[in-house]
PDB file of C-alpha atoms in Angstrom:
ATOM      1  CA  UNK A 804     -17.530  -0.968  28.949  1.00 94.00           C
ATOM      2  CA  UNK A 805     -18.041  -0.109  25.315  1.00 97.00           C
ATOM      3  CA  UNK A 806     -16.931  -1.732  22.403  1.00 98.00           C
ATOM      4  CA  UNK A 807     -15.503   0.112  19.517  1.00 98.00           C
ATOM      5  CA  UNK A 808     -15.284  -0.963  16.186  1.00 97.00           C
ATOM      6  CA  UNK A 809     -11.984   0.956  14.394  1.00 96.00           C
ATOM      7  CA  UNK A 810     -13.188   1.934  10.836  1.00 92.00           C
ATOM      8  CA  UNK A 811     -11.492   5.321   9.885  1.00 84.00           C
ATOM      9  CA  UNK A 812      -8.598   3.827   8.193  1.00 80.00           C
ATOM     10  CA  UNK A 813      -7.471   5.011   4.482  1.00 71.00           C
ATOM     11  CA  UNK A 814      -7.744   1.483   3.176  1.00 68.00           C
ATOM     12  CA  UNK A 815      -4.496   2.474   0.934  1.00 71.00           C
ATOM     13  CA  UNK A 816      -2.908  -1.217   0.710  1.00 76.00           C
ATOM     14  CA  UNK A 817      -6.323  -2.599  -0.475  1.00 72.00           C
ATOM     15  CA  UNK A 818      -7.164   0.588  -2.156  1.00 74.00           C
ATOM     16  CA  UNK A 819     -10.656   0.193  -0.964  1.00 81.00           C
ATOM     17  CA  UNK A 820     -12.279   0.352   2.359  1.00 88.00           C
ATOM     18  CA  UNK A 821     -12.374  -3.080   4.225  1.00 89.00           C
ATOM     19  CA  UNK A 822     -15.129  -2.389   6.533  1.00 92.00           C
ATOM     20  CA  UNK A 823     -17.162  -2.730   3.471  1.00 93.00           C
ATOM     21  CA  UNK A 824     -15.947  -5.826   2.373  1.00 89.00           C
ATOM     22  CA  UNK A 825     -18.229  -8.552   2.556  1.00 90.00           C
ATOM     23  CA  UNK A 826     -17.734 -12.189   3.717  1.00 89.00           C
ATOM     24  CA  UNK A 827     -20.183 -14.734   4.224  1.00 89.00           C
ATOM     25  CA  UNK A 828     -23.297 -12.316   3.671  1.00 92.00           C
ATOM     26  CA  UNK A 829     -21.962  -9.655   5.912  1.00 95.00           C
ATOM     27  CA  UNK A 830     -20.166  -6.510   5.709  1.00 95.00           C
ATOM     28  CA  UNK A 831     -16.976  -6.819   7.569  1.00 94.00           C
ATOM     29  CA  UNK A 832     -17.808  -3.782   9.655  1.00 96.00           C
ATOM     30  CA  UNK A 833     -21.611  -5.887  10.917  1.00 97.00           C
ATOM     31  CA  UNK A 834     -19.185  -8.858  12.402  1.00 97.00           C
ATOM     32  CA  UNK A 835     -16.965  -6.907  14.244  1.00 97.00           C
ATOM     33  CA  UNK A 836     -19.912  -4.949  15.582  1.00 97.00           C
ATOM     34  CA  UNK A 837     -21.783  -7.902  16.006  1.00 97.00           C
ATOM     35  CA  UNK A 838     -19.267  -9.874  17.949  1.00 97.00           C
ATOM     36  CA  UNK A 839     -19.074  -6.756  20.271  1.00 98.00           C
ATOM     37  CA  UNK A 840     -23.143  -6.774  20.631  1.00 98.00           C
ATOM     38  CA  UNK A 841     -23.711 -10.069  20.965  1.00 98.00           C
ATOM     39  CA  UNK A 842     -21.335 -10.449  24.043  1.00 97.00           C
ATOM     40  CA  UNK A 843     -22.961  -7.798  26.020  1.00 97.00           C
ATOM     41  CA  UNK A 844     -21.619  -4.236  25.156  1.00 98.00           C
ATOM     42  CA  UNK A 845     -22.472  -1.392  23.221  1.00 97.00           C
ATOM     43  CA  UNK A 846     -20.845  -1.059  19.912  1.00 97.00           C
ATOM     44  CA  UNK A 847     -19.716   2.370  18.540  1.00 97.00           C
ATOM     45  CA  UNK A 848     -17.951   2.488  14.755  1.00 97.00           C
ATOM     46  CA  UNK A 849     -14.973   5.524  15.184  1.00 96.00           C
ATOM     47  CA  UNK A 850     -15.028   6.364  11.550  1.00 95.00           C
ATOM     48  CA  UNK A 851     -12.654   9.286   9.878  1.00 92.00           C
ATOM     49  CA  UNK A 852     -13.020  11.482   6.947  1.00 91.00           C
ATOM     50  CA  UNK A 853     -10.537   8.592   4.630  1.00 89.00           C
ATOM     51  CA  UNK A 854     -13.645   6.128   4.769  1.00 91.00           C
ATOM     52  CA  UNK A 855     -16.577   7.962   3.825  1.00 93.00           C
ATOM     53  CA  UNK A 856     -18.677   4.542   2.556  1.00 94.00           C
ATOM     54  CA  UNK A 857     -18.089   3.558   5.866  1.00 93.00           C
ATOM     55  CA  UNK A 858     -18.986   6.666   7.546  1.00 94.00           C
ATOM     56  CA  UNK A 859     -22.339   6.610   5.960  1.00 96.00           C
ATOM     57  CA  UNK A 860     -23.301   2.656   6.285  1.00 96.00           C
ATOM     58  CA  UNK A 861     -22.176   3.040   9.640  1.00 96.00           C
ATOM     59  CA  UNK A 862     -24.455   6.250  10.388  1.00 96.00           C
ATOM     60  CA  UNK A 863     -27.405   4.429   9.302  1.00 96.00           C
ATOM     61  CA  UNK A 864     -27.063   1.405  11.683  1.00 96.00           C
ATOM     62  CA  UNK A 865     -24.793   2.156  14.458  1.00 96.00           C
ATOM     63  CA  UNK A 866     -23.596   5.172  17.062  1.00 96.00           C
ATOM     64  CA  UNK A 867     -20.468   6.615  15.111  1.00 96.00           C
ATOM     65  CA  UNK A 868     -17.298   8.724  17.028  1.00 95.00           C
ATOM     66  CA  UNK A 869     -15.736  10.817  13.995  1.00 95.00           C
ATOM     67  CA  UNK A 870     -12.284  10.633  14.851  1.00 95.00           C
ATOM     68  CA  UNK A 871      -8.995  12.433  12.980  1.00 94.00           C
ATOM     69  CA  UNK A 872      -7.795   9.205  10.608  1.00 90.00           C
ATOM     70  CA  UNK A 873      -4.011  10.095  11.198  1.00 89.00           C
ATOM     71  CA  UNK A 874      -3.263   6.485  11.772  1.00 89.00           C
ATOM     72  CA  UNK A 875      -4.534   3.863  14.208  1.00 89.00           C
ATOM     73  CA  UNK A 876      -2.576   5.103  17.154  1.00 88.00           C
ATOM     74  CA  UNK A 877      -3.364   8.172  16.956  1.00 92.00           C
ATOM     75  CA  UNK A 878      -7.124   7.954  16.922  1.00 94.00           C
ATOM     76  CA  UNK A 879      -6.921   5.391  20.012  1.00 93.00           C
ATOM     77  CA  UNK A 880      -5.218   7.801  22.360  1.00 93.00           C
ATOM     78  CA  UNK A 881      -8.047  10.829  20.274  1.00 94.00           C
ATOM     79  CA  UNK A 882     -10.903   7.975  21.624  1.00 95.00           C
ATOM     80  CA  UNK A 883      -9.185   7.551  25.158  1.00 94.00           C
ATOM     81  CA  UNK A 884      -8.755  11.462  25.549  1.00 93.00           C
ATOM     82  CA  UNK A 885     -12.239  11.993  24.987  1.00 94.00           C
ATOM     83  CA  UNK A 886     -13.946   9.107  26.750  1.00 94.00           C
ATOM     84  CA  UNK A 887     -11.353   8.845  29.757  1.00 91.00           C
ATOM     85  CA  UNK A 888     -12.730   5.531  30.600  1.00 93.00           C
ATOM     86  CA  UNK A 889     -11.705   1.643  29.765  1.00 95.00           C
ATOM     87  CA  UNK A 890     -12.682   0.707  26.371  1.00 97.00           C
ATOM     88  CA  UNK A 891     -12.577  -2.365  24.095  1.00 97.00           C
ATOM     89  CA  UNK A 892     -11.214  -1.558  20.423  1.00 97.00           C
ATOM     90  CA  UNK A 893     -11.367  -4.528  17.566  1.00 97.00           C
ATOM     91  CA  UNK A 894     -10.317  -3.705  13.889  1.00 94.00           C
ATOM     92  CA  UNK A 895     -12.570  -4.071  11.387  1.00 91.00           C
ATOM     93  CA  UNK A 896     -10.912  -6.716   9.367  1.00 90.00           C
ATOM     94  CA  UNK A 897     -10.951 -10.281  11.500  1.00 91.00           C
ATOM     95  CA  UNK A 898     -13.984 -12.076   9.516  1.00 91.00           C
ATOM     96  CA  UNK A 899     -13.415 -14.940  12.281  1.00 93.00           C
ATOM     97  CA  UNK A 900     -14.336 -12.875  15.267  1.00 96.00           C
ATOM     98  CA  UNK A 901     -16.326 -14.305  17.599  1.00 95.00           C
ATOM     99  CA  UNK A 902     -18.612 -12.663  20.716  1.00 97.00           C
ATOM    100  CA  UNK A 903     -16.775 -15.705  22.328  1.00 97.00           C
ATOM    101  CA  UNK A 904     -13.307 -14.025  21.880  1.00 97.00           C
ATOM    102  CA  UNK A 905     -14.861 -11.111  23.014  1.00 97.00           C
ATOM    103  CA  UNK A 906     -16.440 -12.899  26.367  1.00 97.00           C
ATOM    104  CA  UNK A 907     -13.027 -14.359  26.888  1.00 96.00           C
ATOM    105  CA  UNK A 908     -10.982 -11.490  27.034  1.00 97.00           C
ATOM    106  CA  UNK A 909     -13.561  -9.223  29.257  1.00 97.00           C
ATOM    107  CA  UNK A 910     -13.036 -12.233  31.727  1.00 96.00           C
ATOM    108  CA  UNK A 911     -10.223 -12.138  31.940  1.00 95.00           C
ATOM    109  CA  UNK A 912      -9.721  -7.928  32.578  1.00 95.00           C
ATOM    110  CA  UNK A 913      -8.144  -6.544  35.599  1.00 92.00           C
ATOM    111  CA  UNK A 914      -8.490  -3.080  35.359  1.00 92.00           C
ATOM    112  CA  UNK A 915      -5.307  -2.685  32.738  1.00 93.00           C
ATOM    113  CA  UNK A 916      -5.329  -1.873  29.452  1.00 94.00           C
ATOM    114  CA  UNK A 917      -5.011  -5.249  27.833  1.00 95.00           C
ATOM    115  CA  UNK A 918      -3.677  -6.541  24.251  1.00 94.00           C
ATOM    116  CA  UNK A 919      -4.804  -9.580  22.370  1.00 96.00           C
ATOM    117  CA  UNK A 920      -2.695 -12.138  21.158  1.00 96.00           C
ATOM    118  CA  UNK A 921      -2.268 -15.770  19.378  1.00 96.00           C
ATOM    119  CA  UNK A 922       0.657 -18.112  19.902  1.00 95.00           C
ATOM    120  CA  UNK A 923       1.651 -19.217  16.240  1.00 92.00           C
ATOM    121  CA  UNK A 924       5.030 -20.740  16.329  1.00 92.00           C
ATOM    122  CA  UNK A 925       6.205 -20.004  19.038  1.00 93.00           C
ATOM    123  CA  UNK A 926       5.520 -16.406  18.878  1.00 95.00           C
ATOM    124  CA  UNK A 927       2.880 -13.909  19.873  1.00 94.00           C
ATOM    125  CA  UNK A 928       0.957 -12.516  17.112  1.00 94.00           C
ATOM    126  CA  UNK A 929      -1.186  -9.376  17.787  1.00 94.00           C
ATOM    127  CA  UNK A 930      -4.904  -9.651  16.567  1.00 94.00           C
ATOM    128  CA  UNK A 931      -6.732  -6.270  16.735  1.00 92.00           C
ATOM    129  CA  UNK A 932      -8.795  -6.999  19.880  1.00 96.00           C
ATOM    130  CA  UNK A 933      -7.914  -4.879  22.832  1.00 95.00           C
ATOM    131  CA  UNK A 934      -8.792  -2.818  25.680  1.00 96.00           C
ATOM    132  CA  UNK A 935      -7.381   0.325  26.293  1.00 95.00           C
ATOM    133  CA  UNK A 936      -7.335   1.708  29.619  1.00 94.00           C
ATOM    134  CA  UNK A 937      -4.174   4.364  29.341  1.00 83.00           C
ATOM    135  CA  UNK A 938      -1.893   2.308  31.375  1.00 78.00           C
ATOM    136  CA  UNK A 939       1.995   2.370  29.625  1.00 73.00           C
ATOM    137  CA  UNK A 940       2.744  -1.220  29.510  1.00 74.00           C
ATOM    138  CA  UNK A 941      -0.356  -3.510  28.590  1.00 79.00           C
ATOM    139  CA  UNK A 942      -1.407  -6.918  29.889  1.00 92.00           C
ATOM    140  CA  UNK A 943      -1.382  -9.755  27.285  1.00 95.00           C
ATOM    141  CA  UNK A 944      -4.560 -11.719  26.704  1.00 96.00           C
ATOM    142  CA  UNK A 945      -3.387 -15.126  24.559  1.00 96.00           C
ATOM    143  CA  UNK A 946      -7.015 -15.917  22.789  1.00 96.00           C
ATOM    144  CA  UNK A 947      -7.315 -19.603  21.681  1.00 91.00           C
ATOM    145  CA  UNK A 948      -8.884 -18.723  18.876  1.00 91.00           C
ATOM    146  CA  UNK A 949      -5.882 -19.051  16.388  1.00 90.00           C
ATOM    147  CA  UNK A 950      -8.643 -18.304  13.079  1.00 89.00           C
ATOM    148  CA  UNK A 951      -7.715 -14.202  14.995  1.00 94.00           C
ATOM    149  CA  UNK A 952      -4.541 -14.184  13.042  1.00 90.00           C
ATOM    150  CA  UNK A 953      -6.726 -14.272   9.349  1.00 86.00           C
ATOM    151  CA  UNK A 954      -7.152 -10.189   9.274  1.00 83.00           C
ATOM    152  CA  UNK A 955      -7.297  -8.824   5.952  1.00 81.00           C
ATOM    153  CA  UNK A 956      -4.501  -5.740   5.132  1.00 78.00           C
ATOM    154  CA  UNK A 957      -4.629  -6.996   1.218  1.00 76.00           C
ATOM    155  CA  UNK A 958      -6.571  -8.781  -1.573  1.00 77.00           C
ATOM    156  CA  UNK A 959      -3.967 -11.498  -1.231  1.00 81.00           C
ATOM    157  CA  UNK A 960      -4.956 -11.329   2.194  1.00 80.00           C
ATOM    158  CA  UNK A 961      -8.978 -11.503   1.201  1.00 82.00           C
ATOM    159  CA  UNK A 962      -8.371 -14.770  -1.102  1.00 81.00           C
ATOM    160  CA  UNK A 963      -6.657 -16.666   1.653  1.00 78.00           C
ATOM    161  CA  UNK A 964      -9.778 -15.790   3.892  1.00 77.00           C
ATOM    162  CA  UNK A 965     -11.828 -17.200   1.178  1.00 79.00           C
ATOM    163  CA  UNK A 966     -10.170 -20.453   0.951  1.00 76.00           C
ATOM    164  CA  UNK A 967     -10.804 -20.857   4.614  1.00 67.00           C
ATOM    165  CA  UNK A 968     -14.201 -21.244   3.948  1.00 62.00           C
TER     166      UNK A 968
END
């Protein structure tokens, strides 16, 4: 299976692209991709024409899938389209990611696509870790890994990742 890094976003709430951001030495984009790596698959980056600091950084390390930006969505079902196989998809914006996570929720794949969640609450949070296979109705994966629900959509965001730390 490959492992695919989304980084094509237009980073509008943040008003700067988050792949780039850098937390605890690393870019965000290098954990995400590392995670993926590190348990096992191949990491591609699908970049887009809004994020063209990622585009290049990701060029110069990693396999890249150019893919239309529209919105998330949209470039998952572009990605599934053109591959027409089972695919993992993180976000780039989880600084906790772990290849454990990733380990985790490959063992526990049956052949559907599958989304990630966390139990906070009493309620299931989605995370950004998934695996699309191009069924209708996915599985749910609850991760235990609860430091998933720290993704970073704003600067407010960014400082409480900080403070983790």
């Amino acid at each position: 299976m490959l492992g695919i890094v989304m980084a094509g976003g237009k980073g509008t709430r943040m008003g700067f692209e988050k792949p780039m951001l850098e937390f605890r030495g690393k870019k965000f984009l290098d954990i995400s991709c590392e995670a993926i790596m590190k348990s096992g698959l191949k990491c591609m980056v699908a970049v887009s024409g809004n994020a063209p600091k990622t585009m290049e950084y990701a060029r110069s390390k990693y396999d890249i899938l150019l893919t239309p930006g529209k919105d998330y969505c949209y470039d998952v079902k572009f990605i599934f389209d053109k591959l027409k196989e089972p695919f993992l998809t993180v976000v780039s914006d989880i600084p906790f990611i772990s290849y454990l996570d990733i380990i985790e929720l490959l063992n526990d794949y049956r052949g559907r696509s599958m989304a990630g969640v966390v139990i906070k609450n009493g309620k299931m949070e989605y995370v950004g870790i998934n695996i699309v296979a191009g069924d209708l109705n996915d599985e749910i994966h609850i991760f235990k890994n609860d430091l998933l629900l720290f993704n970073v959509n704003t600067w407010e965001d960014f400082k409480k990742i900080l403070e983790k730390i």
